[in-house]
Amino acid sequence: MTEYKIGNISVIQRPSVRPQENDPINPYTPYGPESKELPKGWQKNPERNSLPLPEPLIIDKDVSIILRDGTEIYTDILRPADNERHPVLIAWSPYGKTGDGYFSLDAFPPYRVGVPYEELSNLEKFEAVDPAIWCAEGYVIVNVNIRGTYDSKGNIVWWGSQDGRDGYDVIEWAAKQAWSTGKVGLMGNSWLAISQWFIAAEQPPHLCAIAPWEGAADAYRDFLGFGGFPNLQFCNWLRDCALKENGGLCAVYSIGRRMAEDVPAMLEKYPLWNEYWEDKRAKLENITIPTYILGSYSSQLHTAGSFRAFQQIKTDKKWLRVHPYFEWYDLYQEKSNKDLLRFFNHYLKGESNDWESTPRVRLSLLGFNQDSVVERPEQEYPLARTQYKKFYLNDLAFQEASSKKNEIEVGTLSESKQSNTPSVISYNSENDDEMIGFTKTFDEYTEIGGYTRMTLWVSCSDNDDMDLFARLRKLDANGHLLTHINVPLKDMPGCQSKEDVPYYNVYRYVGAPARLRVSHRHLIREPKDGEEVELLRDHKKEEKVTPGTIIPVEVGFWPCGMTFEKGESLQVVLAGHDMVLPETKSDAGFKLPTLNRGTHNIHVGGSYPSSITLPFI
């Protein structure tokens, strides 16, 4: 096994699995270089009425690229059939090259997340643009099998500087080809967006613009170790299914022929910040080229990174569009593609369109049971006109607050402390049915949007650490819990009403999450008075707590955007377990293990002014 080191740290690797031909679950097209023209009207899957080609295109399969360390990888190139030079768009991920690979819109959620099969050609790499549409618009699409995946040589890596260098090499290779104008862009969602941060940070000379459409920017802080809490459940699912070990189901993350970086094992061995995790943080400050970022609230992986990246990249040519849907749905909408085309036409073709007059921020706010505010023009994020108001956690009463008739203890949020006498509110941290909530009811139309944080005074007599979970939720005027529907009902055949929509995070958004392992409470930087920003932990050390000791902790929520009519309420809920719907049916049985034991105490009133600061627009 070839040793792979990041800094002075040896990276744990495990065997990957050779792809199999004719695998119905993990479609694989065996290695076979060829070049052929596909005529106008050609369909990849006529039996399913896949999108016919609007114009002829040429596909060059399994084209070899040699990276700087001598590793050979393969790509499929799809280009207009006119023998002219065109700008290049690269799709970078381990998800196959041209409509093969395990991941597809058919693989997980029902209804294909509202994207009909006939609207795509099935030539697209998962989470990338459709070559049938974009070649007709005069672009070359380069779908790469990254290092170690399928027939590409080398060992699989998860993002980081190695991925960035590989991407740099492919961009510079593509810029020199006979079919290229030398203008190269990166595009795509999720993994394809995450990789863009790392590649663009390497500053390849011919990379002219990027479009990371929802992508985490810091693997540890954004999802693997969000709040200091190791999310082994998610990355074990990616790894074990990918490697088919111990009866794994199929190749979910990627498959190859050699070794694969074992990120879950690294998280177990190195739960604190070190050189390895620093390498998995994109150097956003190095990105200086035009950037079109997509963001949403519904992702359990990408929300924090998308908003943070918009604020931290060092270019004045940056745009953020926050949509009210799930990422896969928005990615393939005709309106979204036309918008993206304007962006790339301007920076890769030099087209004198009106792109630069596009509002720098288009902000959506979720209505849940009401119509949402959709892509309202703004100038910055967070909004300069945001008013931050502190509300104290007060007075518990027992009240019904869930559409499923579950009872939770509910107190109020008030702008003044209602009691000078300290009191304690408790929940059993090991019981998933126990949670406590604090509610603010609005007497006029209200918008909440931006960063929210809580200051909590907490204690636990049974343990020297605590895993705290929180959610911002919306209640209707009757106190019933609401969920936002992420895909319009009209695009989900079989769903006649909201009640028919599956209870998966892909389709339903519960509210902005917060998570904190108390021993990881130390912040990189303490916010200044009156400053409301994302709270980032350094994760460099554990600070255990003497059982029974009362301490203050700062708890930060992911960005939120919500509207409330008169009589509706915002509720912050605290518990010893995560309060999120499963992403899809494939992880419906997952439960995040915690280190919680016994009773968690939230101290309020008097000398323990537990509070939440809300961003009012």
Coordinates of C-alpha atoms in Angstrom, one line a residue:
M1 CA 0.0 0.0 0.0
T2 CA 1.4 3.4 -0.9
E3 CA 1.6 5.6 2.2
Y4 CA -0.4 8.8 1.9
K5 CA 0.5 11.6 4.3
I6 CA -1.0 15.0 5.0
G7 CA 1.7 17.0 6.8
N8 CA 3.2 14.6 9.3
I9 CA 0.0 12.6 9.6
S10 CA -0.4 9.2 7.9
V11 CA -3.8 8.8 6.4
I12 CA -5.6 5.6 7.0
Q13 CA -6.6 3.8 3.8
R14 CA -8.7 0.7 3.1
P15 CA -9.2 -1.4 0.0
S16 CA -11.7 -0.2 -2.6
V17 CA -13.7 -2.5 -4.8
R18 CA -13.4 -3.2 -8.5
P19 CA -16.5 -2.1 -10.4
Q20 CA -18.5 -4.9 -12.0
E21 CA -20.1 -4.8 -15.5
N22 CA -23.8 -5.2 -15.8
D23 CA -24.4 -4.3 -12.2
P24 CA -28.0 -3.1 -12.0
I25 CA -27.4 -1.1 -8.8
N26 CA -24.1 0.4 -9.8
P27 CA -24.1 0.9 -13.5
Y28 CA -20.6 0.7 -14.9
T29 CA -19.4 1.2 -18.5
P30 CA -16.1 -0.7 -18.9
Y31 CA -13.0 1.0 -20.1
G32 CA -13.0 1.5 -23.8
P33 CA -11.6 4.6 -25.5
E34 CA -13.6 5.7 -28.5
S35 CA -14.8 8.8 -30.2
K36 CA -18.2 9.0 -31.9
E37 CA -20.8 11.5 -33.1
L38 CA -24.3 11.3 -31.7
P39 CA -26.8 12.8 -34.1
K40 CA -29.5 15.3 -33.4
G41 CA -32.5 13.6 -31.9
W42 CA -30.4 10.7 -30.4
Q43 CA -31.7 9.3 -27.1
K44 CA -29.7 7.3 -24.6
N45 CA -32.7 5.6 -23.2
P46 CA -35.7 5.9 -25.6
E47 CA -37.6 3.3 -23.6
R48 CA -37.8 5.9 -20.8
N49 CA -38.1 8.8 -23.1
S50 CA -34.9 10.5 -22.1
L51 CA -34.3 13.9 -23.6
P52 CA -33.3 13.8 -27.3
L53 CA -30.2 15.7 -28.3
P54 CA -31.2 19.1 -29.5
E55 CA -28.0 19.3 -31.6
P56 CA -25.4 16.7 -32.6
L57 CA -22.5 16.2 -30.3
I58 CA -19.2 14.3 -30.2
I59 CA -18.3 12.1 -27.2
D60 CA -14.7 11.1 -26.6
K61 CA -14.7 8.3 -24.0
D62 CA -12.0 7.4 -21.6
V63 CA -9.5 10.1 -22.6
S64 CA -6.3 9.8 -20.6
I65 CA -4.9 12.7 -18.5
I66 CA -1.6 12.4 -16.7
L67 CA -1.4 14.3 -13.4
R68 CA 1.8 15.9 -12.1
D69 CA 2.7 12.9 -9.9
G70 CA 2.4 10.6 -12.9
T71 CA -1.1 9.2 -12.0
E72 CA -3.3 8.5 -15.0
I73 CA -7.0 9.3 -14.8
Y74 CA -9.8 9.1 -17.3
T75 CA -12.5 11.5 -18.5
D76 CA -15.4 11.6 -21.0
I77 CA -15.5 14.7 -23.1
L78 CA -18.8 15.8 -24.7
R79 CA -18.5 18.6 -27.3
P80 CA -20.3 20.3 -30.1
A81 CA -19.9 18.5 -33.4
D82 CA -18.6 21.6 -35.3
N83 CA -14.8 21.2 -35.0
E84 CA -14.7 24.7 -33.4
R85 CA -13.0 25.8 -30.1
H86 CA -15.4 26.3 -27.2
P87 CA -15.1 27.2 -23.5
V88 CA -14.9 24.2 -21.1
L89 CA -16.9 23.2 -18.1
I90 CA -15.5 20.5 -15.8
A91 CA -17.5 18.3 -13.5
W92 CA -15.3 16.9 -10.7
S93 CA -16.5 14.1 -8.5
P94 CA -16.3 10.3 -7.9
Y95 CA -19.8 9.7 -9.3
G96 CA -19.0 8.2 -12.7
K97 CA -18.5 10.0 -16.0
T98 CA -21.6 9.9 -18.3
G99 CA -24.8 8.7 -16.7
D100 CA -23.1 5.7 -15.0
G101 CA -22.3 5.2 -11.3
Y102 CA -24.5 4.4 -8.3
F103 CA -25.8 7.9 -7.6
S104 CA -28.7 9.1 -9.7
L105 CA -32.0 10.8 -9.1
D106 CA -33.6 7.3 -9.3
A107 CA -31.4 5.9 -6.6
F108 CA -32.8 7.4 -3.4
P109 CA -35.9 9.6 -3.0
P110 CA -39.2 8.9 -4.6
Y111 CA -40.5 11.2 -7.4
R112 CA -36.8 11.9 -8.5
V113 CA -37.0 15.1 -6.3
G114 CA -39.5 16.6 -8.8
V115 CA -37.2 16.2 -11.9
P116 CA -38.9 14.1 -14.6
Y117 CA -36.7 11.6 -16.4
E118 CA -37.6 13.0 -19.8
E119 CA -36.2 16.4 -18.9
L120 CA -32.6 15.1 -18.9
S121 CA -30.6 13.1 -21.4
N122 CA -28.9 10.8 -18.9
L123 CA -25.5 11.8 -20.3
E124 CA -25.0 14.0 -17.2
K125 CA -22.7 13.2 -14.3
F126 CA -24.8 13.1 -11.2
E127 CA -25.2 16.6 -9.8
A128 CA -23.7 18.2 -12.9
V129 CA -25.3 20.0 -15.8
D130 CA -26.7 18.0 -18.8
P131 CA -24.3 17.9 -21.7
A132 CA -27.2 17.6 -24.2
I133 CA -28.3 21.1 -23.2
W134 CA -24.9 22.7 -22.6
C135 CA -23.1 21.4 -25.7
A136 CA -26.0 22.8 -27.8
E137 CA -25.2 26.2 -26.1
G138 CA -21.5 26.0 -27.3
Y139 CA -19.7 24.4 -24.3
V140 CA -17.4 21.4 -24.0
I141 CA -18.3 19.3 -20.9
V142 CA -15.5 17.3 -19.3
N143 CA -16.8 14.6 -16.9
V144 CA -13.9 13.3 -14.9
N145 CA -13.4 10.1 -13.0
I146 CA -11.2 11.5 -10.3
R147 CA -8.1 9.8 -8.8
G148 CA -8.8 6.2 -7.8
T149 CA -12.4 6.0 -9.0
Y150 CA -13.6 3.4 -11.6
D151 CA -10.7 2.9 -14.0
S152 CA -8.7 6.0 -13.0
K153 CA -5.4 5.1 -11.4
G154 CA -4.3 6.1 -7.9
N155 CA -6.1 6.0 -4.5
I156 CA -9.3 7.7 -3.7
V157 CA -9.0 10.9 -1.7
W158 CA -11.8 13.0 0.0
W159 CA -11.3 16.7 -1.0
G160 CA -8.3 18.6 0.4
S161 CA -5.1 19.9 -1.2
Q162 CA -4.5 16.7 -3.2
D163 CA -7.9 17.1 -4.9
G164 CA -7.2 20.7 -5.5
R165 CA -3.8 20.0 -7.2
D166 CA -5.4 17.3 -9.4
G167 CA -8.1 19.7 -10.5
Y168 CA -5.5 22.3 -11.3
D169 CA -3.7 19.8 -13.6
V170 CA -6.9 18.9 -15.4
I171 CA -7.9 22.5 -16.0
E172 CA -4.5 23.3 -17.4
W173 CA -4.7 20.2 -19.6
A174 CA -8.1 21.1 -20.9
A175 CA -7.1 24.7 -21.7
K176 CA -4.5 23.4 -24.2
Q177 CA -6.7 21.0 -26.2
A178 CA -7.7 21.6 -29.8
W179 CA -11.4 21.9 -28.9
S180 CA -10.8 24.5 -26.1
T181 CA -10.7 28.3 -26.2
G182 CA -8.5 28.2 -23.1
K183 CA -11.4 29.5 -20.9
V184 CA -12.3 26.9 -18.2
G185 CA -15.1 26.9 -15.6
L186 CA -16.1 24.5 -12.8
M187 CA -19.8 23.7 -12.0
G188 CA -22.0 21.3 -10.1
N189 CA -23.7 20.6 -6.8
S190 CA -22.7 18.9 -3.5
W191 CA -19.4 17.0 -4.0
L192 CA -18.9 18.8 -7.3
A193 CA -19.3 22.1 -5.4
I194 CA -17.1 21.2 -2.4
S195 CA -14.3 20.3 -4.8
Q196 CA -14.5 23.7 -6.5
W197 CA -13.4 25.5 -3.3
F198 CA -10.3 23.4 -3.1
I199 CA -9.4 23.6 -6.8
A200 CA -10.1 27.3 -7.2
A201 CA -7.9 28.0 -4.1
E202 CA -5.0 26.5 -6.0
Q203 CA -5.5 29.4 -8.6
P204 CA -5.0 27.5 -11.9
P205 CA -4.3 30.2 -14.5
H206 CA -7.0 29.1 -17.0
L207 CA -9.8 28.8 -14.5
C208 CA -12.0 31.8 -15.2
A209 CA -15.2 31.3 -13.2
I210 CA -16.8 28.8 -10.8
A211 CA -20.4 27.9 -9.9
P212 CA -20.4 25.9 -6.6
W213 CA -24.1 25.2 -6.3
E214 CA -24.3 24.3 -2.6
G215 CA -21.2 22.9 -1.2
A216 CA -19.7 22.5 2.3
A217 CA -16.4 24.3 2.6
D218 CA -15.0 22.7 5.8
A219 CA -15.4 19.0 6.1
Y220 CA -15.0 18.9 9.8
R221 CA -17.0 21.9 10.9
D222 CA -19.7 21.7 8.3
F223 CA -20.8 18.1 8.8
L224 CA -18.2 15.4 9.9
G225 CA -17.7 17.2 13.2
F226 CA -20.4 19.9 13.3
G227 CA -20.3 21.4 16.8
G228 CA -17.6 19.0 17.9
F229 CA -20.0 16.1 17.5
P230 CA -18.6 13.3 15.4
N231 CA -21.1 12.4 12.6
L232 CA -19.7 8.9 12.0
Q233 CA -23.1 7.7 11.0
F234 CA -23.1 9.7 7.7
C235 CA -19.5 9.1 6.7
N236 CA -19.6 5.4 7.7
W237 CA -22.6 5.1 5.3
L238 CA -20.5 6.7 2.5
R239 CA -17.5 4.5 3.3
D240 CA -18.9 1.1 4.0
C241 CA -21.4 1.2 1.1
A242 CA -18.6 2.4 -1.1
L243 CA -16.2 -0.4 -0.1
K244 CA -18.9 -3.2 0.0
E245 CA -17.3 -4.5 3.2
N246 CA -19.2 -6.4 5.9
G247 CA -22.2 -6.9 3.6
G248 CA -22.4 -3.3 2.5
L249 CA -25.2 -2.6 0.0
C250 CA -23.6 -1.0 -3.0
A251 CA -21.1 1.6 -4.2
V252 CA -22.6 4.8 -2.8
Y253 CA -19.6 7.1 -2.5
S254 CA -17.4 5.7 -5.2
I255 CA -15.7 2.5 -6.4
G256 CA -12.2 1.8 -7.7
R257 CA -9.5 -0.7 -7.9
R258 CA -7.0 0.2 -5.2
M259 CA -7.2 2.0 -1.9
A260 CA -9.6 4.7 -0.5
E261 CA -9.0 7.3 2.1
D262 CA -10.9 6.2 5.3
V263 CA -12.3 9.4 6.7
P264 CA -14.4 7.8 9.4
A265 CA -11.4 6.0 10.7
M266 CA -9.5 9.3 10.7
L267 CA -12.3 11.0 12.6
E268 CA -12.3 8.2 15.2
K269 CA -8.5 8.4 15.6
Y270 CA -8.2 12.2 15.4
P271 CA -11.4 13.7 16.9
L272 CA -9.5 17.0 17.5
W273 CA -8.3 19.6 15.0
N274 CA -4.9 18.9 13.4
E275 CA -3.1 19.1 10.1
Y276 CA -5.3 16.6 8.5
W277 CA -8.5 18.5 9.3
E278 CA -6.9 21.8 8.3
D279 CA -6.3 20.2 4.9
K280 CA -10.0 19.5 4.6
R281 CA -10.8 23.2 5.1
A282 CA -11.0 25.1 1.8
K283 CA -8.8 28.1 1.7
L284 CA -11.6 30.4 0.7
E285 CA -9.4 33.5 1.1
N286 CA -7.4 32.3 -2.0
I287 CA -10.4 32.4 -4.4
T288 CA -10.3 35.6 -6.5
I289 CA -12.2 34.7 -9.7
P290 CA -15.9 35.3 -10.5
T291 CA -18.1 33.0 -8.4
Y292 CA -21.8 32.2 -8.5
I293 CA -22.8 30.4 -5.3
L294 CA -26.1 28.7 -4.7
G295 CA -27.5 28.3 -1.2
S296 CA -30.5 26.9 0.6
Y297 CA -31.6 26.1 4.1
S298 CA -32.8 22.5 3.5
S299 CA -29.3 20.8 3.2
Q300 CA -28.0 19.0 6.2
L301 CA -24.5 19.2 4.7
H302 CA -23.9 22.4 2.7
T303 CA -25.9 25.3 4.2
A304 CA -23.3 26.6 6.5
G305 CA -20.4 26.3 4.0
S306 CA -22.3 28.0 1.1
F307 CA -23.1 31.1 3.2
R308 CA -19.7 31.3 4.8
A309 CA -17.9 31.0 1.4
F310 CA -19.9 33.9 0.0
Q311 CA -18.6 36.1 2.9
Q312 CA -15.0 34.9 2.8
I313 CA -13.9 34.5 -0.8
K314 CA -11.7 37.4 -1.9
T315 CA -13.4 38.7 -5.1
D316 CA -15.8 41.5 -5.7
K317 CA -17.4 39.5 -8.5
K318 CA -19.4 37.1 -6.4
W319 CA -23.1 36.3 -6.3
L320 CA -25.3 34.3 -3.9
R321 CA -28.7 33.0 -4.9
V322 CA -30.7 31.5 -2.0
H323 CA -33.6 29.4 -3.3
P324 CA -36.5 27.8 -1.3
Y325 CA -36.2 24.2 -2.6
F326 CA -34.0 21.2 -2.3
E327 CA -30.7 21.4 -4.2
W328 CA -31.3 18.7 -6.8
Y329 CA -34.7 20.1 -7.7
D330 CA -33.3 23.6 -8.3
L331 CA -30.2 22.3 -10.2
Y332 CA -32.2 21.0 -13.1
Q333 CA -34.9 23.7 -13.5
E334 CA -34.9 25.5 -16.9
K335 CA -34.9 28.9 -15.2
S336 CA -31.8 27.9 -13.1
N337 CA -29.9 26.7 -16.2
K338 CA -30.6 29.9 -18.1
D339 CA -29.4 31.9 -15.2
L340 CA -26.2 29.9 -15.0
L341 CA -25.7 30.2 -18.7
R342 CA -25.8 34.0 -18.4
F343 CA -23.0 33.8 -15.8
F344 CA -20.7 31.5 -17.8
N345 CA -21.5 33.2 -21.1
H346 CA -20.2 36.5 -19.6
Y347 CA -17.0 35.2 -18.1
L348 CA -16.1 32.3 -20.4
K349 CA -17.4 33.6 -23.7
G350 CA -17.0 37.4 -23.1
E351 CA -20.6 38.0 -23.9
S352 CA -21.8 41.5 -23.2
N353 CA -25.0 40.5 -21.3
D354 CA -26.4 42.1 -18.2
W355 CA -25.0 39.5 -15.8
E356 CA -23.0 42.0 -13.7
S357 CA -26.2 44.0 -13.0
T358 CA -27.6 40.8 -11.3
P359 CA -28.3 41.5 -7.6
R360 CA -25.3 40.3 -5.5
V361 CA -27.7 38.4 -3.2
R362 CA -31.1 36.9 -4.1
L363 CA -32.6 35.9 -0.8
S364 CA -35.5 33.5 -0.1
L365 CA -37.3 33.3 3.2
L366 CA -39.4 30.2 3.9
G367 CA -43.1 30.6 4.6
F368 CA -43.8 26.9 5.6
N369 CA -47.6 27.1 5.5
Q370 CA -47.5 30.5 3.7
D371 CA -46.1 31.5 0.3
S372 CA -42.3 32.0 0.6
V373 CA -40.3 35.1 -0.2
V374 CA -38.5 33.9 -3.4
E375 CA -35.1 35.3 -4.4
R376 CA -35.7 38.9 -3.3
P377 CA -32.9 41.2 -4.4
E378 CA -30.4 42.2 -1.7
Q379 CA -26.9 43.7 -1.6
E380 CA -25.1 41.7 1.0
Y381 CA -25.3 38.8 3.5
P382 CA -26.0 39.0 6.4
L383 CA -28.2 41.9 5.6
A384 CA -26.9 45.3 6.8
R385 CA -30.4 46.3 8.0
T386 CA -30.8 43.2 10.3
Q387 CA -31.8 44.1 13.8
Y388 CA -30.5 41.6 16.4
K389 CA -32.8 41.2 19.4
K390 CA -32.1 39.2 22.6
F391 CA -34.8 37.1 24.1
Y392 CA -34.6 35.4 27.5
L393 CA -35.7 31.8 28.1
N394 CA -38.5 32.0 30.7
D395 CA -41.4 30.3 32.5
L396 CA -42.2 26.7 31.5
A397 CA -45.7 25.5 31.1
F398 CA -47.0 22.1 29.8
Q399 CA -48.6 22.6 26.4
E400 CA -49.3 20.7 23.2
A401 CA -47.1 21.9 20.4
S402 CA -46.8 19.1 17.7
S403 CA -48.9 18.1 14.8
K404 CA -48.3 14.5 15.9
K405 CA -49.7 15.4 19.4
N406 CA -46.5 14.8 21.2
E407 CA -46.3 16.9 24.3
I408 CA -43.2 19.0 25.1
E409 CA -42.5 21.4 27.8
V410 CA -42.9 24.9 26.4
G411 CA -41.8 28.2 27.9
T412 CA -41.7 31.7 26.5
L413 CA -39.1 33.9 24.9
S414 CA -39.3 37.5 26.3
E415 CA -37.2 40.6 25.8
S416 CA -37.0 41.1 29.6
K417 CA -36.1 38.6 32.3
Q418 CA -39.4 37.6 33.9
S419 CA -37.7 36.4 37.1
N420 CA -34.8 37.4 39.2
T421 CA -34.9 34.0 40.9
P422 CA -32.9 31.3 39.2
S423 CA -34.7 28.2 38.1
V424 CA -33.8 24.9 36.4
I425 CA -35.5 23.3 33.4
S426 CA -34.4 19.7 32.7
Y427 CA -34.8 16.9 30.2
N428 CA -33.6 13.3 30.1
S429 CA -30.8 13.4 27.6
E430 CA -31.1 9.7 26.9
N431 CA -34.8 9.8 26.0
D432 CA -35.6 10.7 22.4
D433 CA -39.2 11.6 23.4
E434 CA -38.0 14.4 25.8
M435 CA -37.3 17.9 24.7
I436 CA -38.0 21.4 25.9
G437 CA -39.1 24.4 23.8
F438 CA -39.4 28.2 24.2
T439 CA -41.8 30.1 22.0
K440 CA -42.2 33.7 20.7
T441 CA -45.6 34.5 19.1
F442 CA -45.7 37.4 16.7
D443 CA -48.4 40.1 16.7
E444 CA -47.6 41.3 13.1
Y445 CA -45.9 40.0 9.9
T446 CA -42.3 39.3 10.8
E447 CA -39.1 38.1 8.9
I448 CA -36.2 36.3 10.6
G449 CA -33.1 35.8 8.5
G450 CA -29.4 35.3 9.2
Y451 CA -27.3 34.0 12.1
T452 CA -28.9 33.0 15.4
R453 CA -27.1 32.2 18.6
M454 CA -28.0 31.1 22.1
T455 CA -26.2 31.7 25.4
L456 CA -27.1 28.8 27.7
W457 CA -26.2 28.1 31.3
V458 CA -26.0 24.3 31.5
S459 CA -25.1 21.5 33.9
C460 CA -25.2 17.7 34.2
S461 CA -24.7 15.8 37.4
D462 CA -24.2 12.5 35.7
N463 CA -21.4 13.2 33.2
D464 CA -18.5 15.4 32.4
D465 CA -19.7 16.3 28.9
M466 CA -22.9 17.1 27.1
D467 CA -24.2 16.8 23.6
L468 CA -26.6 19.6 23.0
F469 CA -29.0 19.7 20.1
A470 CA -31.3 22.6 19.1
R471 CA -33.7 23.5 16.3
L472 CA -35.5 26.7 15.2
R473 CA -39.0 25.7 14.3
K474 CA -42.2 27.4 13.1
L475 CA -45.7 26.9 14.7
D476 CA -49.0 27.9 13.1
A477 CA -51.5 30.1 14.9
N478 CA -52.9 26.9 16.7
G479 CA -49.5 25.9 18.0
H480 CA -49.0 23.0 15.5
L481 CA -45.5 22.2 14.3
L482 CA -44.9 23.0 10.6
T483 CA -42.5 21.7 8.0
H484 CA -41.5 23.5 4.8
I485 CA -42.1 21.5 1.6
N486 CA -38.8 21.6 -0.5
V487 CA -40.3 20.5 -3.9
P488 CA -43.5 22.0 -5.4
L489 CA -46.5 19.6 -5.2
K490 CA -47.1 20.1 -8.9
D491 CA -43.8 18.3 -9.7
M492 CA -44.5 15.3 -7.5
P493 CA -47.1 13.1 -9.2
G494 CA -49.0 11.2 -6.6
C495 CA -48.8 14.0 -3.9
Q496 CA -52.3 15.6 -3.8
S497 CA -51.6 17.6 -0.7
K498 CA -48.7 18.3 1.7
E499 CA -49.8 15.4 3.9
D500 CA -48.8 13.1 1.1
V501 CA -45.2 14.4 0.9
P502 CA -42.7 11.8 2.3
Y503 CA -41.1 12.6 5.7
Y504 CA -37.5 12.8 4.4
N505 CA -35.2 15.9 4.6
V506 CA -35.1 16.0 0.8
Y507 CA -38.7 16.9 0.8
R508 CA -39.4 18.5 4.2
Y509 CA -37.4 21.2 6.1
V510 CA -37.9 21.2 9.9
G511 CA -35.8 24.3 10.8
A512 CA -32.3 25.6 11.3
P513 CA -30.1 23.2 13.4
A514 CA -27.6 23.8 16.1
R515 CA -25.3 21.2 17.7
L516 CA -22.6 21.4 20.4
R517 CA -20.5 19.0 22.3
V518 CA -19.8 21.1 25.4
S519 CA -16.2 20.0 25.7
H520 CA -15.6 21.6 22.2
R521 CA -17.1 25.0 23.3
H522 CA -13.9 27.1 22.8
L523 CA -14.4 29.5 19.9
I524 CA -11.8 30.6 17.4
R525 CA -12.8 34.2 18.1
E526 CA -15.2 35.6 20.7
P527 CA -17.8 37.9 19.0
K528 CA -17.5 41.5 19.9
D529 CA -20.4 43.2 21.7
G530 CA -23.3 43.6 19.3
E531 CA -21.6 41.5 16.6
E532 CA -23.7 38.6 15.4
V533 CA -21.7 36.2 13.2
E534 CA -21.3 32.5 12.7
L535 CA -19.8 30.9 15.7
L536 CA -16.7 28.7 14.8
R537 CA -15.0 26.4 17.2
D538 CA -11.2 25.7 17.1
H539 CA -11.7 22.0 18.2
K540 CA -8.1 21.9 19.3
K541 CA -8.8 20.6 22.8
E542 CA -11.4 19.1 25.0
E543 CA -12.6 21.1 28.1
K544 CA -14.5 18.7 30.2
V545 CA -16.9 19.9 32.9
T546 CA -17.0 18.8 36.5
P547 CA -20.4 17.0 37.0
G548 CA -22.9 19.4 38.6
T549 CA -21.0 22.6 37.6
I550 CA -23.0 25.3 35.9
I551 CA -21.2 26.8 32.9
P552 CA -22.2 29.2 30.1
V553 CA -21.9 28.0 26.5
E554 CA -22.5 29.8 23.2
V555 CA -24.6 27.7 20.7
G556 CA -24.7 28.8 17.1
F557 CA -27.4 27.9 14.5
W558 CA -26.9 27.5 10.8
P559 CA -28.3 30.4 8.7
C560 CA -32.1 30.6 8.7
G561 CA -34.8 32.5 6.7
M562 CA -38.4 32.4 7.9
T563 CA -41.6 34.4 7.7
F564 CA -44.4 34.6 10.2
E565 CA -47.9 36.0 10.0
K566 CA -49.7 37.5 12.9
G567 CA -50.4 34.8 15.5
E568 CA -47.7 32.4 14.3
S569 CA -44.7 31.5 16.4
L570 CA -41.0 30.7 16.4
Q571 CA -39.9 28.0 18.7
V572 CA -36.4 27.0 19.8
V573 CA -36.3 23.4 20.9
L574 CA -33.5 21.7 23.0
A575 CA -32.9 18.0 23.4
G576 CA -30.3 15.3 23.9
H577 CA -30.8 14.0 20.4
D578 CA -30.8 15.3 16.8
M579 CA -34.2 16.5 15.6
V580 CA -33.9 16.0 11.9
L581 CA -35.7 13.9 9.4
P582 CA -33.7 11.2 7.6
E583 CA -32.2 12.5 4.3
T584 CA -33.8 9.7 2.2
K585 CA -35.1 6.2 2.8
S586 CA -31.6 4.8 2.6
D587 CA -30.7 6.3 6.0
A588 CA -34.1 6.2 7.6
G589 CA -32.9 3.9 10.4
F590 CA -29.8 6.0 11.4
K591 CA -29.6 7.4 14.8
L592 CA -26.7 9.6 15.9
P593 CA -25.0 8.0 18.9
T594 CA -24.2 10.5 21.7
L595 CA -22.2 10.4 24.9
N596 CA -25.1 11.7 26.9
R597 CA -26.0 10.3 30.3
G598 CA -28.6 11.4 32.7
T599 CA -30.4 14.7 33.0
H600 CA -29.4 17.9 31.2
N601 CA -30.2 21.1 33.1
I602 CA -30.8 24.5 31.5
H603 CA -30.5 27.2 34.1
V604 CA -32.6 30.4 33.5
G605 CA -33.4 33.6 35.4
G606 CA -31.5 35.5 38.0
S607 CA -27.7 35.1 37.6
Y608 CA -28.2 32.6 34.7
P609 CA -29.6 34.7 31.9
S610 CA -30.0 32.0 29.3
S611 CA -31.0 33.8 26.0
I612 CA -31.3 33.6 22.3
T613 CA -30.4 36.4 19.9
L614 CA -32.7 36.5 16.8
P615 CA -32.0 38.3 13.5
F616 CA -35.0 40.4 12.5
I617 CA -35.2 41.8 8.9

